[in-house]
Amino acid sequence: MTTRLTLYTRPGCHLCDEAKTVLDRVGEPWEEVDIEGDEELEEEYGFRIPVLLLDGKEHGYWRVEEERLRRDLSLSSPG
């Protein structure tokens, strides 16, 4: 089974902690990627952390909108 949700984070990020709490409530498996020390990821996402991907596409950044995420998970299919 492929993980549909990926959360890009960095240590010490309070918005990242809030996003993780929301993702845990949603209950869908998710993967965390720490961008610190990865130049490409820091260049791509550095000022917008946390960034959430759904099925490999950017779903949002800074805040995870729980209702929107639940809706989009139910409407979209993996892949």
CSV table of C-alpha atoms in Angstrom, one decimal:
chain,number,residue,atom,x,y,z
A,1,MET,CA,0.0,0.0,0.0
A,2,THR,CA,1.4,3.4,-1.0
A,3,THR,CA,1.3,6.2,1.5
A,4,ARG,CA,-1.0,8.9,0.1
A,5,LEU,CA,0.1,11.7,2.4
A,6,THR,CA,3.6,13.2,2.8
A,7,LEU,CA,4.3,16.0,5.2
A,8,TYR,CA,7.5,18.1,4.7
A,9,THR,CA,8.7,19.4,8.0
A,10,ARG,CA,11.7,20.8,9.9
A,11,PRO,CA,12.7,20.5,13.5
A,12,GLY,CA,11.4,23.2,15.9
A,13,CYS,CA,8.5,24.1,13.6
A,14,HIS,CA,5.3,24.7,15.7
A,15,LEU,CA,3.1,24.6,12.6
A,16,CYS,CA,4.6,21.2,11.7
A,17,ASP,CA,3.6,19.9,15.1
A,18,GLU,CA,0.0,21.2,14.6
A,19,ALA,CA,-0.1,19.6,11.1
A,20,LYS,CA,1.0,16.3,12.6
A,21,THR,CA,-1.8,16.5,15.2
A,22,VAL,CA,-4.4,17.0,12.4
A,23,LEU,CA,-3.0,14.2,10.3
A,24,ASP,CA,-3.1,11.8,13.3
A,25,ARG,CA,-6.8,12.8,13.8
A,26,VAL,CA,-7.6,12.2,10.2
A,27,GLY,CA,-6.3,8.6,10.6
A,28,GLU,CA,-4.8,8.1,7.1
A,29,PRO,CA,-1.2,6.8,7.1
A,30,TRP,CA,1.3,9.5,6.4
A,31,GLU,CA,5.0,9.9,5.9
A,32,GLU,CA,7.1,12.7,7.4
A,33,VAL,CA,10.1,14.1,5.5
A,34,ASP,CA,12.5,16.4,7.3
A,35,ILE,CA,13.8,19.0,4.8
A,36,GLU,CA,16.7,20.2,7.0
A,37,GLY,CA,20.0,19.6,5.4
A,38,ASP,CA,18.5,18.7,2.0
A,39,GLU,CA,19.4,21.7,-0.3
A,40,GLU,CA,16.8,20.8,-2.9
A,41,LEU,CA,14.0,20.4,-0.5
A,42,GLU,CA,14.9,23.5,1.4
A,43,GLU,CA,15.0,25.5,-1.8
A,44,GLU,CA,11.6,24.1,-2.8
A,45,TYR,CA,9.7,24.2,0.5
A,46,GLY,CA,11.8,26.2,3.0
A,47,PHE,CA,9.6,29.2,3.5
A,48,ARG,CA,6.4,27.3,3.3
A,49,ILE,CA,6.9,24.6,5.8
A,50,PRO,CA,4.9,22.5,6.6
A,51,VAL,CA,3.9,21.4,3.2
A,52,LEU,CA,1.4,18.5,2.7
A,53,LEU,CA,1.3,16.4,-0.4
A,54,LEU,CA,-1.7,14.2,-1.3
A,55,ASP,CA,-1.0,11.5,-3.9
A,56,GLY,CA,2.3,13.3,-4.8
A,57,LYS,CA,0.6,16.7,-5.4
A,58,GLU,CA,0.8,19.7,-3.2
A,59,HIS,CA,-2.4,19.9,-1.1
A,60,GLY,CA,-1.4,22.9,1.1
A,61,TYR,CA,1.1,24.6,3.3
A,62,TRP,CA,1.4,26.2,6.7
A,63,ARG,CA,-1.8,24.8,7.9
A,64,VAL,CA,-3.6,21.5,7.3
A,65,GLU,CA,-7.2,22.1,6.7
A,66,GLU,CA,-8.8,19.0,8.2
A,67,GLU,CA,-12.2,19.2,6.6
A,68,ARG,CA,-10.8,19.9,3.2
A,69,LEU,CA,-8.3,17.0,3.6
A,70,ARG,CA,-11.0,14.6,4.7
A,71,ARG,CA,-13.1,15.6,1.7
A,72,ASP,CA,-10.3,15.4,-0.8
A,73,LEU,CA,-9.2,12.0,0.6
A,74,SER,CA,-12.7,10.6,0.1
A,75,LEU,CA,-13.0,12.2,-3.4
A,76,SER,CA,-9.7,11.2,-4.9
A,77,SER,CA,-8.3,7.7,-5.5
A,78,PRO,CA,-4.7,6.7,-5.1
A,79,GLY,CA,-2.4,7.1,-8.1
